[in-house]
Amino acid sequence: LDWCIEIDPATKFLMQPFLYFKGFHAVQVQRISHALWSNDDPGEQMLALALQSRSCEEFSVDAHPGAVLKHAILLDHASGIVIGESASIGHHCYILHGVTLGATGKSGLWDRHPKVGNRVKIGAGAMILGNIPIADGAVIGASAIVTVPVNSGETVVGINKILSAQAKGQAEAKNANMDTWLYEI
């Protein structure tokens, strides 16, 4: 919970996420359902799916019990987040509302969801589709659509547009005094 205070300026005290943040609650329910899902017992897997369904109704986060979520994940505002069955999210990731970690629709593939590395930031409304890696420290801009691998430290905006180091540097210099993910391109 300490990490919430570090990354989210709206977090004023340590108990705030524990008591009031539905994204935190949704992650905790997903962890319980993942433990049940991992036992390969049909009864426990049915209970895991029931927890997923109830969590989706209550918190508006649809995180499949098969997904792997590491520690220190902040789902900020949380509404409308979808995390597919074979997706994974590394530690210290910051994910805003409306994000989809989904499949491309190709049938016959089990491992069809993205693998998000550590310390990745994903902006509101972004869609990351397919079995692709998003490496450590990447930034996915708001409303981006990503279907290609993203390397460490890269920023993606629009549809698969990876900002060059020069473009990213110019945008960061222009917006140096703003606490934002907005880039002028």
Tab-separated table of C-alpha atoms in Angstrom:
chain	number	residue	atom	x	y	z
A	1	LEU	CA	0.000	0.000	0.000
A	2	ASP	CA	2.958	2.344	0.462
A	3	TRP	CA	3.416	2.348	-3.293
A	4	CYS	CA	-0.082	3.823	-3.773
A	5	ILE	CA	0.987	6.906	-1.854
A	6	GLU	CA	4.141	7.181	-3.975
A	7	ILE	CA	2.429	6.891	-7.385
A	8	ASP	CA	-1.076	8.325	-6.825
A	9	PRO	CA	-1.340	11.950	-5.654
A	10	ALA	CA	-4.960	11.327	-4.573
A	11	THR	CA	-3.809	8.883	-1.895
A	12	LYS	CA	-3.420	10.857	1.313
A	13	PHE	CA	-3.042	8.111	3.925
A	14	LEU	CA	-2.087	4.448	4.013
A	15	MET	CA	-5.527	3.022	4.792
A	16	GLN	CA	-7.267	4.923	1.965
A	17	PRO	CA	-6.678	2.277	-0.764
A	18	PHE	CA	-7.548	-0.525	1.661
A	19	LEU	CA	-10.840	1.092	2.624
A	20	TYR	CA	-11.997	2.984	-0.479
A	21	PHE	CA	-10.205	2.079	-3.725
A	22	LYS	CA	-12.236	-0.391	-5.782
A	23	GLY	CA	-9.186	-1.126	-7.940
A	24	PHE	CA	-7.343	-2.364	-4.846
A	25	HIS	CA	-10.367	-4.449	-3.855
A	26	ALA	CA	-10.666	-5.929	-7.357
A	27	VAL	CA	-6.988	-6.969	-7.326
A	28	GLN	CA	-7.420	-8.691	-3.944
A	29	VAL	CA	-10.477	-10.621	-5.164
A	30	GLN	CA	-8.564	-11.611	-8.318
A	31	ARG	CA	-5.711	-12.932	-6.173
A	32	ILE	CA	-8.136	-15.154	-4.236
A	33	SER	CA	-9.825	-16.368	-7.425
A	34	HIS	CA	-6.392	-17.001	-9.012
A	35	ALA	CA	-5.411	-19.207	-6.068
A	36	LEU	CA	-8.633	-21.199	-6.513
A	37	TRP	CA	-8.181	-21.361	-10.304
A	38	SER	CA	-4.606	-22.637	-10.001
A	39	ASN	CA	-5.663	-25.748	-8.035
A	40	ASP	CA	-7.086	-27.447	-11.174
A	41	ASP	CA	-10.077	-28.602	-9.142
A	42	PRO	CA	-13.293	-28.104	-11.180
A	43	GLY	CA	-15.285	-27.089	-8.106
A	44	GLU	CA	-12.710	-24.512	-7.057
A	45	GLN	CA	-12.463	-23.208	-10.626
A	46	MET	CA	-16.252	-22.717	-10.681
A	47	LEU	CA	-15.949	-20.768	-7.409
A	48	ALA	CA	-13.129	-18.715	-8.963
A	49	LEU	CA	-15.351	-17.847	-11.928
A	50	ALA	CA	-18.197	-16.937	-9.565
A	51	LEU	CA	-15.836	-14.578	-7.698
A	52	GLN	CA	-14.726	-13.066	-11.016
A	53	SER	CA	-18.321	-12.476	-12.047
A	54	ARG	CA	-19.264	-10.905	-8.721
A	55	SER	CA	-16.122	-8.751	-8.704
A	56	CYS	CA	-16.959	-7.525	-12.210
A	57	GLU	CA	-20.451	-6.539	-11.054
A	58	GLU	CA	-19.235	-4.884	-7.866
A	59	PHE	CA	-16.027	-3.160	-9.010
A	60	SER	CA	-16.431	-2.996	-12.825
A	61	VAL	CA	-13.133	-4.856	-13.275
A	62	ASP	CA	-13.221	-8.076	-15.298
A	63	ALA	CA	-9.988	-9.870	-14.361
A	64	HIS	CA	-9.928	-13.552	-15.298
A	65	PRO	CA	-8.823	-15.885	-12.473
A	66	GLY	CA	-6.149	-17.340	-14.759
A	67	ALA	CA	-4.353	-13.999	-15.130
A	68	VAL	CA	-1.165	-13.517	-13.115
A	69	LEU	CA	-0.887	-10.244	-11.174
A	70	LYS	CA	2.307	-9.468	-9.271
A	71	HIS	CA	2.533	-7.212	-6.204
A	72	ALA	CA	2.020	-3.422	-6.043
A	73	ILE	CA	-0.467	-3.024	-8.893
A	74	LEU	CA	-2.625	0.112	-8.843
A	75	LEU	CA	-5.832	0.083	-10.881
A	76	ASP	CA	-6.646	3.779	-10.632
A	77	HIS	CA	-10.401	4.471	-10.904
A	78	ALA	CA	-10.643	0.843	-12.104
A	79	SER	CA	-13.925	1.070	-14.041
A	80	GLY	CA	-14.004	-0.867	-17.292
A	81	ILE	CA	-10.708	-2.730	-16.939
A	82	VAL	CA	-10.541	-6.125	-18.686
A	83	ILE	CA	-7.688	-8.582	-18.055
A	84	GLY	CA	-7.696	-11.788	-20.111
A	85	GLU	CA	-7.025	-15.329	-18.927
A	86	SER	CA	-3.407	-15.677	-20.052
A	87	ALA	CA	-2.397	-12.062	-19.350
A	88	SER	CA	0.230	-11.208	-16.770
A	89	ILE	CA	1.052	-7.924	-15.058
A	90	GLY	CA	4.411	-7.258	-13.398
A	91	HIS	CA	5.011	-5.448	-10.140
A	92	HIS	CA	4.589	-1.695	-9.579
A	93	CYS	CA	2.295	-1.148	-12.564
A	94	TYR	CA	-0.094	1.802	-12.758
A	95	ILE	CA	-3.207	1.168	-14.856
A	96	LEU	CA	-6.005	3.669	-15.427
A	97	HIS	CA	-9.682	3.024	-16.175
A	98	GLY	CA	-10.971	1.502	-19.397
A	99	VAL	CA	-7.838	-0.542	-20.157
A	100	THR	CA	-8.125	-3.855	-22.018
A	101	LEU	CA	-5.459	-6.551	-21.893
A	102	GLY	CA	-7.147	-8.789	-24.423
A	103	ALA	CA	-6.843	-11.157	-27.336
A	104	THR	CA	-6.935	-10.403	-31.049
A	105	GLY	CA	-9.738	-12.873	-31.776
A	106	LYS	CA	-7.557	-15.532	-33.397
A	107	SER	CA	-9.071	-18.866	-32.471
A	108	GLY	CA	-7.244	-21.960	-31.329
A	109	LEU	CA	-4.642	-20.185	-29.222
A	110	TRP	CA	-4.599	-20.521	-25.437
A	111	ASP	CA	-1.761	-18.084	-24.669
A	112	ARG	CA	-3.293	-15.086	-26.432
A	113	HIS	CA	-3.031	-12.162	-24.006
A	114	PRO	CA	-0.309	-9.545	-23.316
A	115	LYS	CA	2.528	-9.935	-20.849
A	116	VAL	CA	3.077	-6.599	-19.084
A	117	GLY	CA	6.463	-6.069	-17.427
A	118	ASN	CA	7.368	-4.222	-14.226
A	119	ARG	CA	6.821	-0.488	-13.602
A	120	VAL	CA	4.635	-0.054	-16.695
A	121	LYS	CA	2.136	2.808	-16.913
A	122	ILE	CA	-0.993	2.295	-18.999
A	123	GLY	CA	-3.212	5.301	-19.770
A	124	ALA	CA	-7.007	5.423	-19.756
A	125	GLY	CA	-8.781	3.563	-22.533
A	126	ALA	CA	-5.675	1.829	-23.876
A	127	MET	CA	-6.047	-1.548	-25.573
A	128	ILE	CA	-3.158	-3.996	-25.603
A	129	LEU	CA	-4.123	-6.967	-27.757
A	130	GLY	CA	-2.484	-10.305	-28.449
A	131	ASN	CA	0.305	-12.352	-26.912
A	132	ILE	CA	2.875	-9.559	-26.967
A	133	PRO	CA	5.448	-8.408	-24.398
A	134	ILE	CA	5.306	-4.935	-22.891
A	135	ALA	CA	8.772	-4.588	-21.385
A	136	ASP	CA	9.741	-3.002	-18.067
A	137	GLY	CA	9.296	0.757	-17.757
A	138	ALA	CA	7.160	1.179	-20.877
A	139	VAL	CA	4.427	3.825	-21.059
A	140	ILE	CA	1.242	3.200	-23.017
A	141	GLY	CA	-0.595	6.482	-23.685
A	142	ALA	CA	-4.309	7.040	-23.193
A	143	SER	CA	-6.498	5.452	-25.893
A	144	ALA	CA	-3.500	3.763	-27.532
A	145	ILE	CA	-4.024	0.522	-29.426
A	146	VAL	CA	-1.012	-1.776	-29.139
A	147	THR	CA	-0.575	-5.003	-31.125
A	148	VAL	CA	3.233	-5.013	-31.400
A	149	PRO	CA	5.924	-5.703	-28.774
A	150	VAL	CA	7.064	-2.668	-26.764
A	151	ASN	CA	10.673	-2.473	-25.569
A	152	SER	CA	11.908	-1.273	-22.204
A	153	GLY	CA	11.376	2.448	-21.626
A	154	GLU	CA	9.448	3.034	-24.858
A	155	THR	CA	6.267	5.113	-25.076
A	156	VAL	CA	3.383	4.141	-27.345
A	157	VAL	CA	0.647	6.537	-28.488
A	158	GLY	CA	-2.099	6.205	-31.080
A	159	ILE	CA	-2.143	2.952	-33.018
A	160	ASN	CA	1.208	1.192	-32.554
A	161	LYS	CA	3.124	4.497	-32.773
A	162	ILE	CA	6.268	4.131	-30.718
A	163	LEU	CA	7.780	7.527	-29.987
A	164	SER	CA	11.382	7.932	-30.949
A	165	ALA	CA	13.739	9.012	-28.189
A	166	GLN	CA	14.045	12.416	-29.886
A	167	ALA	CA	10.255	12.960	-30.145
A	168	LYS	CA	9.773	11.804	-26.562
A	169	GLY	CA	12.544	14.111	-25.347
A	170	GLN	CA	11.075	17.106	-27.191
A	171	ALA	CA	7.608	16.413	-25.795
A	172	GLU	CA	8.950	15.978	-22.258
A	173	ALA	CA	10.960	19.208	-22.494
A	174	LYS	CA	7.901	21.098	-23.743
A	175	ASN	CA	5.748	19.764	-20.918
A	176	ALA	CA	8.432	19.702	-18.217
A	177	ASN	CA	6.345	21.590	-15.659
A	178	MET	CA	3.202	19.532	-16.140
A	179	ASP	CA	2.340	16.349	-14.268
A	180	THR	CA	0.797	14.704	-17.325
A	181	TRP	CA	1.123	11.959	-19.887
A	182	LEU	CA	0.132	14.324	-22.699
A	183	TYR	CA	2.525	14.376	-25.637
A	184	GLU	CA	2.331	16.767	-28.571
A	185	ILE	CA	3.490	14.963	-31.658
